[in-house]
Coordinates of C-alpha atoms in Angstrom, one line a residue:
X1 CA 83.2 -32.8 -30.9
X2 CA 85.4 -32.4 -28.0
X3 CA 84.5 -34.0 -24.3
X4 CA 83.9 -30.5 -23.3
X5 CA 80.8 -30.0 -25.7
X6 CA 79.3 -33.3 -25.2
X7 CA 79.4 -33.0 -21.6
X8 CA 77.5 -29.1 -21.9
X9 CA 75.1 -31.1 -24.4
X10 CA 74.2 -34.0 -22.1
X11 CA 73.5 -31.0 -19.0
X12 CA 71.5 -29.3 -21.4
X13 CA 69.4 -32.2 -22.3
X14 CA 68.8 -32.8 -19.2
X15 CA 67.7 -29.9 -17.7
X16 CA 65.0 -29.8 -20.4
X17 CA 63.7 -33.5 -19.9
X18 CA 63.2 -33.0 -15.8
X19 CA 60.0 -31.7 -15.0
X20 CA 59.8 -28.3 -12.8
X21 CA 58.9 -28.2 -9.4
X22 CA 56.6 -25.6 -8.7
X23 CA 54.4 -24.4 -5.8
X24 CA 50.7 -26.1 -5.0
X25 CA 48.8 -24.6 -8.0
X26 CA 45.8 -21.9 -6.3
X27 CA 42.5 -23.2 -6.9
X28 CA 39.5 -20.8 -7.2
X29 CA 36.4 -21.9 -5.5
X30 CA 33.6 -22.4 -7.6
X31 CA 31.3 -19.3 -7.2
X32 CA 28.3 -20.2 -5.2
X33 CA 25.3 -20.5 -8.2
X34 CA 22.7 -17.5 -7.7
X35 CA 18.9 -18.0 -8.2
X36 CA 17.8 -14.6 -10.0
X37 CA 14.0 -13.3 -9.2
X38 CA 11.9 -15.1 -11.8
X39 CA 8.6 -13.3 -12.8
X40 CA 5.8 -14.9 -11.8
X41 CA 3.3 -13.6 -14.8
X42 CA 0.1 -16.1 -13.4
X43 CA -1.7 -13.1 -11.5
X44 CA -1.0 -10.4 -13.7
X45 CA 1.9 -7.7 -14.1
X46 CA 4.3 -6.5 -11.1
X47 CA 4.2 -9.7 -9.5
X48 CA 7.6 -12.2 -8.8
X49 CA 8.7 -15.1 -7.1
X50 CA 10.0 -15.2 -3.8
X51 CA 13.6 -16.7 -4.2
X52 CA 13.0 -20.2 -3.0
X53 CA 9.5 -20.7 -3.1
X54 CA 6.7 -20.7 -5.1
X55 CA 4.6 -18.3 -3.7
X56 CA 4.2 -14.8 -5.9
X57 CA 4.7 -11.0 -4.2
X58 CA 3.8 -8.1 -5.7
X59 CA 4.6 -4.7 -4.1
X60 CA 2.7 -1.5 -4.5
X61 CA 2.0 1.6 -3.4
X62 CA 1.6 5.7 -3.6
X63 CA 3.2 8.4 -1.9
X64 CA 0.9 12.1 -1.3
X65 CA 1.3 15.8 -0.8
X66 CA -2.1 17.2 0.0
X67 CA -3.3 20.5 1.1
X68 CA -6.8 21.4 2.5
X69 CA -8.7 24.2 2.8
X70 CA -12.2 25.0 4.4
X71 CA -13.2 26.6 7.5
X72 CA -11.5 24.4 9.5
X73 CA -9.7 21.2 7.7
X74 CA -9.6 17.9 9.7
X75 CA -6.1 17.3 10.6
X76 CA -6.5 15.4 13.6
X77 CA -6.4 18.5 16.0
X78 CA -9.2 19.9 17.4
X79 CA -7.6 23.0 18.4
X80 CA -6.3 23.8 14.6
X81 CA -8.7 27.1 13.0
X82 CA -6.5 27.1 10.5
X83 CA -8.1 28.0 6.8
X84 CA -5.4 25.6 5.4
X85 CA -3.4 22.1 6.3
X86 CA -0.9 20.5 4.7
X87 CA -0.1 16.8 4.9
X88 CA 1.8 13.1 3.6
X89 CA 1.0 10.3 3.3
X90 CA 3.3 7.1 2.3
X91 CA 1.4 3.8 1.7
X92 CA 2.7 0.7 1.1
X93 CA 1.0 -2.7 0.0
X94 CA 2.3 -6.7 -0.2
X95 CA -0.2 -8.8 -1.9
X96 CA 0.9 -12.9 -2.0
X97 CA -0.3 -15.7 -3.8
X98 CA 0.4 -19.3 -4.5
X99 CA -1.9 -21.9 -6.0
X100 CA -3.6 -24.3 -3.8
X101 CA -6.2 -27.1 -4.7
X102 CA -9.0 -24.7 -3.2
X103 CA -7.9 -22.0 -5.9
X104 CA -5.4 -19.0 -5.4
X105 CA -4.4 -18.4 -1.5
X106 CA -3.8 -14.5 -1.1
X107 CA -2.5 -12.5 1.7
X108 CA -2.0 -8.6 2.0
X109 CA -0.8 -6.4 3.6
X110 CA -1.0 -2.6 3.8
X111 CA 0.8 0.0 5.9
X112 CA -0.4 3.3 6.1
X113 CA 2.4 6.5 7.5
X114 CA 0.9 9.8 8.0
X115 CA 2.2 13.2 8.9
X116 CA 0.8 16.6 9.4
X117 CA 4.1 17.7 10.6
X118 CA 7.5 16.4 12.0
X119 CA 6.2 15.6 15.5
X120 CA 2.3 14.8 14.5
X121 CA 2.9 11.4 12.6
X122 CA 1.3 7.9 12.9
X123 CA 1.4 4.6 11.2
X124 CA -1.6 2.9 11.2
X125 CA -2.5 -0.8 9.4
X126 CA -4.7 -0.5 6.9
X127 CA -5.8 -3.5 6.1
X128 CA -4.3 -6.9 6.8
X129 CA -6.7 -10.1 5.5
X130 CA -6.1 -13.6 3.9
X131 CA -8.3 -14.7 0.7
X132 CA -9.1 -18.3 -0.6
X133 CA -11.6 -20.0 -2.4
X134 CA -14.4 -16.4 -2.3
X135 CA -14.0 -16.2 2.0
X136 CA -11.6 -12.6 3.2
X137 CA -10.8 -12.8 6.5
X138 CA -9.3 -9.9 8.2
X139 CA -8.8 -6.3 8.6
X140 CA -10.6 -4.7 4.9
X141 CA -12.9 -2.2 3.3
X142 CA -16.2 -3.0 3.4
X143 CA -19.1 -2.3 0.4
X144 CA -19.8 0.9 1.9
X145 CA -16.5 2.0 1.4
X146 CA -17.2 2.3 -2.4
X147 CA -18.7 5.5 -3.9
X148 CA -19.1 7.1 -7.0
X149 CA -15.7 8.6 -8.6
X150 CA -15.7 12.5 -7.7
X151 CA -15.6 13.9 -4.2
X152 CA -18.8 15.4 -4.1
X153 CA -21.3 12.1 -2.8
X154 CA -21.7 11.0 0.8
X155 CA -23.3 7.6 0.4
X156 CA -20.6 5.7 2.5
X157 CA -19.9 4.8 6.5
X158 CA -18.2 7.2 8.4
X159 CA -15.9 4.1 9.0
X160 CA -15.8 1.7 6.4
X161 CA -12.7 -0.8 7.6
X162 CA -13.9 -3.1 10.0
X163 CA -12.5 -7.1 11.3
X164 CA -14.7 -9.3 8.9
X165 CA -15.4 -12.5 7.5
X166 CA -17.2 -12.7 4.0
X167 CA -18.1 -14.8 1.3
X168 CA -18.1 -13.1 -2.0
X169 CA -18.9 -15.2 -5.6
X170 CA -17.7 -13.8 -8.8
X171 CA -18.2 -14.7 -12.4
X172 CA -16.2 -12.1 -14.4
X173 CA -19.2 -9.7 -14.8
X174 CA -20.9 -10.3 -11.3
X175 CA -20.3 -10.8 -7.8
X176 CA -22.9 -11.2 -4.8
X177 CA -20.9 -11.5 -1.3
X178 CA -22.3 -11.2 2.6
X179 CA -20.1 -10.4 5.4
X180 CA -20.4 -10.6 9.4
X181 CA -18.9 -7.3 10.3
X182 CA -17.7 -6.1 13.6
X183 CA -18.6 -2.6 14.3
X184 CA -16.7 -1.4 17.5
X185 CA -15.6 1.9 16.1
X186 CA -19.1 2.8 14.0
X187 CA -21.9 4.8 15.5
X188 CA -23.9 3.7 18.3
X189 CA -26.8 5.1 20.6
X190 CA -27.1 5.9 24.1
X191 CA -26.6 3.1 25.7
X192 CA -25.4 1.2 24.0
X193 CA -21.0 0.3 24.2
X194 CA -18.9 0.2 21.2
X195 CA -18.8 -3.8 21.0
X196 CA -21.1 -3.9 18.4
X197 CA -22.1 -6.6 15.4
X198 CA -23.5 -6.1 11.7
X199 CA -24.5 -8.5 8.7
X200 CA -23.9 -6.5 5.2
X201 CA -23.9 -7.6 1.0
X202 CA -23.2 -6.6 -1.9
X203 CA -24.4 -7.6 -5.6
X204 CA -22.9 -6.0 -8.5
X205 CA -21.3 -6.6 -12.0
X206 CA -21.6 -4.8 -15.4
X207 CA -23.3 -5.0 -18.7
X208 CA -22.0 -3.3 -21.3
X209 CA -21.3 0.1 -20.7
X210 CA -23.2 0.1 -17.7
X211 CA -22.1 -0.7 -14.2
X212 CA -24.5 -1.2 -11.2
X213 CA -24.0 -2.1 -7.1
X214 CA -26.4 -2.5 -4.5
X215 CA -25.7 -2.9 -0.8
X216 CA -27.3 -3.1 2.6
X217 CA -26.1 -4.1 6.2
X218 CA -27.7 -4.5 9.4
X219 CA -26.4 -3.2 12.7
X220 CA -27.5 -5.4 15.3
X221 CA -26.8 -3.4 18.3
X222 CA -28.4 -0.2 17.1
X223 CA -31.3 -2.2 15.9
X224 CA -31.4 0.1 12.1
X225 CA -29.8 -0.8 8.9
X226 CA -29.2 1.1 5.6
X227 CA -29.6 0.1 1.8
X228 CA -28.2 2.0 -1.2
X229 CA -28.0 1.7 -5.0
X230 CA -25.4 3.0 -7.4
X231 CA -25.0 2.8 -11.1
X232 CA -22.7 4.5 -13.9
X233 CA -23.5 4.5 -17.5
X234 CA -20.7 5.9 -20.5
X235 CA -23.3 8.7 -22.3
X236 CA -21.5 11.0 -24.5
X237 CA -18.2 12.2 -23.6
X238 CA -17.9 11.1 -20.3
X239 CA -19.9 8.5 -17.5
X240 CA -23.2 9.5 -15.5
X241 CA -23.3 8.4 -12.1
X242 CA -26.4 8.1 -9.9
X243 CA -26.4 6.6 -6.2
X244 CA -29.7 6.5 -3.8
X245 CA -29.0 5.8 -0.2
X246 CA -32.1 5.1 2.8
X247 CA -31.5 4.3 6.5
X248 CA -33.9 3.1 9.2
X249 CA -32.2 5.3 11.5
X250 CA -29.0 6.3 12.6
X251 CA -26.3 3.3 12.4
X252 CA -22.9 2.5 11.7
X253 CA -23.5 1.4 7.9
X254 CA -25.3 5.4 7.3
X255 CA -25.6 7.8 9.4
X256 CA -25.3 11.2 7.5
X257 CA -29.1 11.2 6.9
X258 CA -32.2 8.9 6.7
X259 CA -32.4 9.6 3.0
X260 CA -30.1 11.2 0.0
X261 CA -29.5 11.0 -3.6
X262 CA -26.2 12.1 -5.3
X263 CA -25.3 12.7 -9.0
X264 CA -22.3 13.1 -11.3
X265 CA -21.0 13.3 -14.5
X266 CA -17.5 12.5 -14.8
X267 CA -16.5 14.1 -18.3
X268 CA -13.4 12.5 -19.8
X269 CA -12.1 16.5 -21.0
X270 CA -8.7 14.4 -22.9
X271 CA -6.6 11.7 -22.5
X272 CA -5.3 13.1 -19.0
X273 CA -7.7 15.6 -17.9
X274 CA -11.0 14.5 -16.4
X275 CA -13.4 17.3 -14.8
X276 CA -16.9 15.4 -12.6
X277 CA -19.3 18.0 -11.4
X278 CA -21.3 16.3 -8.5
X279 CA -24.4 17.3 -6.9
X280 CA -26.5 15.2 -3.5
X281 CA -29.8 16.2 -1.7
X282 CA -30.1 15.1 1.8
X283 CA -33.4 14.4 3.8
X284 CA -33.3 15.0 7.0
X285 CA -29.6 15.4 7.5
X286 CA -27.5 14.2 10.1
X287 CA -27.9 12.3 13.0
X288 CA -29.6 14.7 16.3
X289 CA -29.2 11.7 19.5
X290 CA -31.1 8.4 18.8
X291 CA -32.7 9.7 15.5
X292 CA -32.7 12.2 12.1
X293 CA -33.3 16.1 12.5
X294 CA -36.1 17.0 10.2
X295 CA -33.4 19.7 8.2
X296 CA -32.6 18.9 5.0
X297 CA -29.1 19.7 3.5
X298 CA -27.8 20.1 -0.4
X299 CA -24.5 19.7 -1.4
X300 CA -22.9 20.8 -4.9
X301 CA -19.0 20.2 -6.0
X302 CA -16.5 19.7 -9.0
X303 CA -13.5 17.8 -8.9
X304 CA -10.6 17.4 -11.7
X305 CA -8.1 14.9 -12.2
X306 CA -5.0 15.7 -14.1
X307 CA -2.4 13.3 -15.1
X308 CA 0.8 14.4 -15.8
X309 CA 2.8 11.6 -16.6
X310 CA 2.4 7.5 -16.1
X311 CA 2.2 7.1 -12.6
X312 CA 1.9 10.8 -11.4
X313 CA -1.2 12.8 -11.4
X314 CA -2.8 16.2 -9.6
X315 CA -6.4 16.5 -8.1
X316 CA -8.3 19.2 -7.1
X317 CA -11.7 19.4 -5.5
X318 CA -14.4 22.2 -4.1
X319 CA -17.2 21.2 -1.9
X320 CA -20.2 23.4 -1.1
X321 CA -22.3 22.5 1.6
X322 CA -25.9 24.2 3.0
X323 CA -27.8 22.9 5.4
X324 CA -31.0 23.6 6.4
X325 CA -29.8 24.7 10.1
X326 CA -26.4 25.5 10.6
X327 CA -23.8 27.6 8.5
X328 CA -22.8 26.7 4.6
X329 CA -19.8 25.9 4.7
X330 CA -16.5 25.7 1.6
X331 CA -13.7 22.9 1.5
X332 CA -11.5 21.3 -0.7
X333 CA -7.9 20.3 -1.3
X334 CA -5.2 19.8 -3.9
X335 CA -3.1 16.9 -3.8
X336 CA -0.4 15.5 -6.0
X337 CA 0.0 11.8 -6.1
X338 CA 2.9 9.0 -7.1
X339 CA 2.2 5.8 -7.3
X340 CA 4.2 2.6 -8.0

């Protein structure tokens, strides 16, 4: 081998045993870990943890086209003689809960939007309360806001959402509450202001295939109180309803007359379609001043419920009403409902 070769050898060799000096490698950061919403399955289904904490939301809600008809549909304006309104409605509600050592501590929250048209709209809170251990406190829906499952009875407060506090006890198929109620927005008589105070309950549960409620309340201001009964029973192909409502005289828990009764049979037609005829009797109907006229009033109806998928359904309802003084008088609506 000549000195030529061994000298391209040696370069060679050493080219290949020296390490190459390269440019400061690029790191890439570490990607910041993410903490997925975890379902939170303790309260029942829809519910999931609030990234970070332990406290459980669920959100629900419904959004409605409805149209009324009648003589004169209540839309908010007094000027409307319209036969027919059309309206939406968008609700939304947040329910939380965590555990505490008193039981489950819930909060909700409801927001109601409204809209009869593009410039007549409001957005109102529809109830806004925190529950623990059996005591609500808050902005809710008392008793009297529940009724029997058509559109036909009137056995309920003209305004059943009040500021409360109440104590209610259940047992899975039974409950027995009382709540301190304030009125300022419920009827009241001459003389009196709209700063008034009332003390109702409620018992109720089911046995079997029958169901059963009873409430009362006092209004302190108007010095009258009011006490109904409601029960449904499963007979056939559908569920019987019956409800029996008295008041001492015109007051914010009942004020549509000092006695009625109401019926219903709520007929489950298939899987999707239930049809409940309603009829109710009132005795001396509505409130004239201080007290009851001496008119009596009857009131027949039918309402059907469609649904047409999961989550989407139709109503439709008819109300007749003839009173003993005064002109009879047709209304009703359709609405189509979503709810999530």
């Amino acid at each position: 081998m000549n000195i030529r070769m061994v000298l391209l050898a040696s370069a060679a060799a050493f080219a290949a045993s020296t390490p190459v000096l390269a440019a400061d490698a690029i790191v890439a950061a570490e990607p910041e870990p993410v903490e997925y919403v975890r379902v939170c399955d303790a309260y029942g289904t829809g519910y999931f943890y609030i990234p970070g904490t332990e406290t459980c939301l669920k959100i629900e809600g419904y959004i409605r086209f409805q149209v009324d008809v009648g003589d004169q549909p209540l839309n908010g304006s007094a000027s409307n003689d319209s036969d027919w309104d059309a309206k939406t409605r968008g609700q939304v509600q947040f329910t939380a809960k965590s555990d505490t050592e008193y039981g489950p501590l819930t909060g909700v929250i409801v927001m109601q939007f409204n809209a009869d048209n593009a410039s007549d709209q409001d957005a109102i809170l529809d109830s806004a309360y925190l529950d623990v251990a059996g005591f609500r406190a808050g902005l809710f829906y008392s008793w009297w806001d529940d009724g029997l499952s058509g559109e036909t009875d009137d056995i309920g407060s003209i305004v059943t959402l009040h500021n409360s506090l109440r104590y209610q006890y259940e047992s899975g198929t039974f409950y027995a509450g009382i709540s301190v109620d304030e009125l300022e927005d419920g009827f009241y008589k001459s003389g009196e202001e709209p700063n008034n105070v009332g003390v109702a309950f409620g018992v109720g549960g089911t046995a079997g295939a029958f169901s059963y409620q009873v409430t009362g309340g006092w209004d302190f201001d108007n010095e009258d109180g009011a006490i109904r009964a409601m029960g449904t029973v499963e007979i056939g192909p559908g569920t019987l309803g019956l409800a029996a409502v008295y008041s001492s005289g015109p007051n914010s828990y009942y004020s549509a007359a000092e006695w009625a009764v109401a019926a219903e049979y709520a007929i489950k037609a298939t899987d999707k379609l239930k049809i409940t005829p309603g009829v109710q009797y009132y005795g001396d109907y509505y409130a004239a001043g201080d007290d009851f006229s001496d008119n009596d009033a009857w009131k027949v109806g039918l309402t059907v419920d469609y649904q047409i998928v999961d989550n989407f359904y139709a109503k439709a309802s008819v109300q007749y009403l003839d009173p003993d003084e005064g002109d009879d008088s047709t209304s009703g609506y359709f609405r189509l409902q979503r709810s999530f």
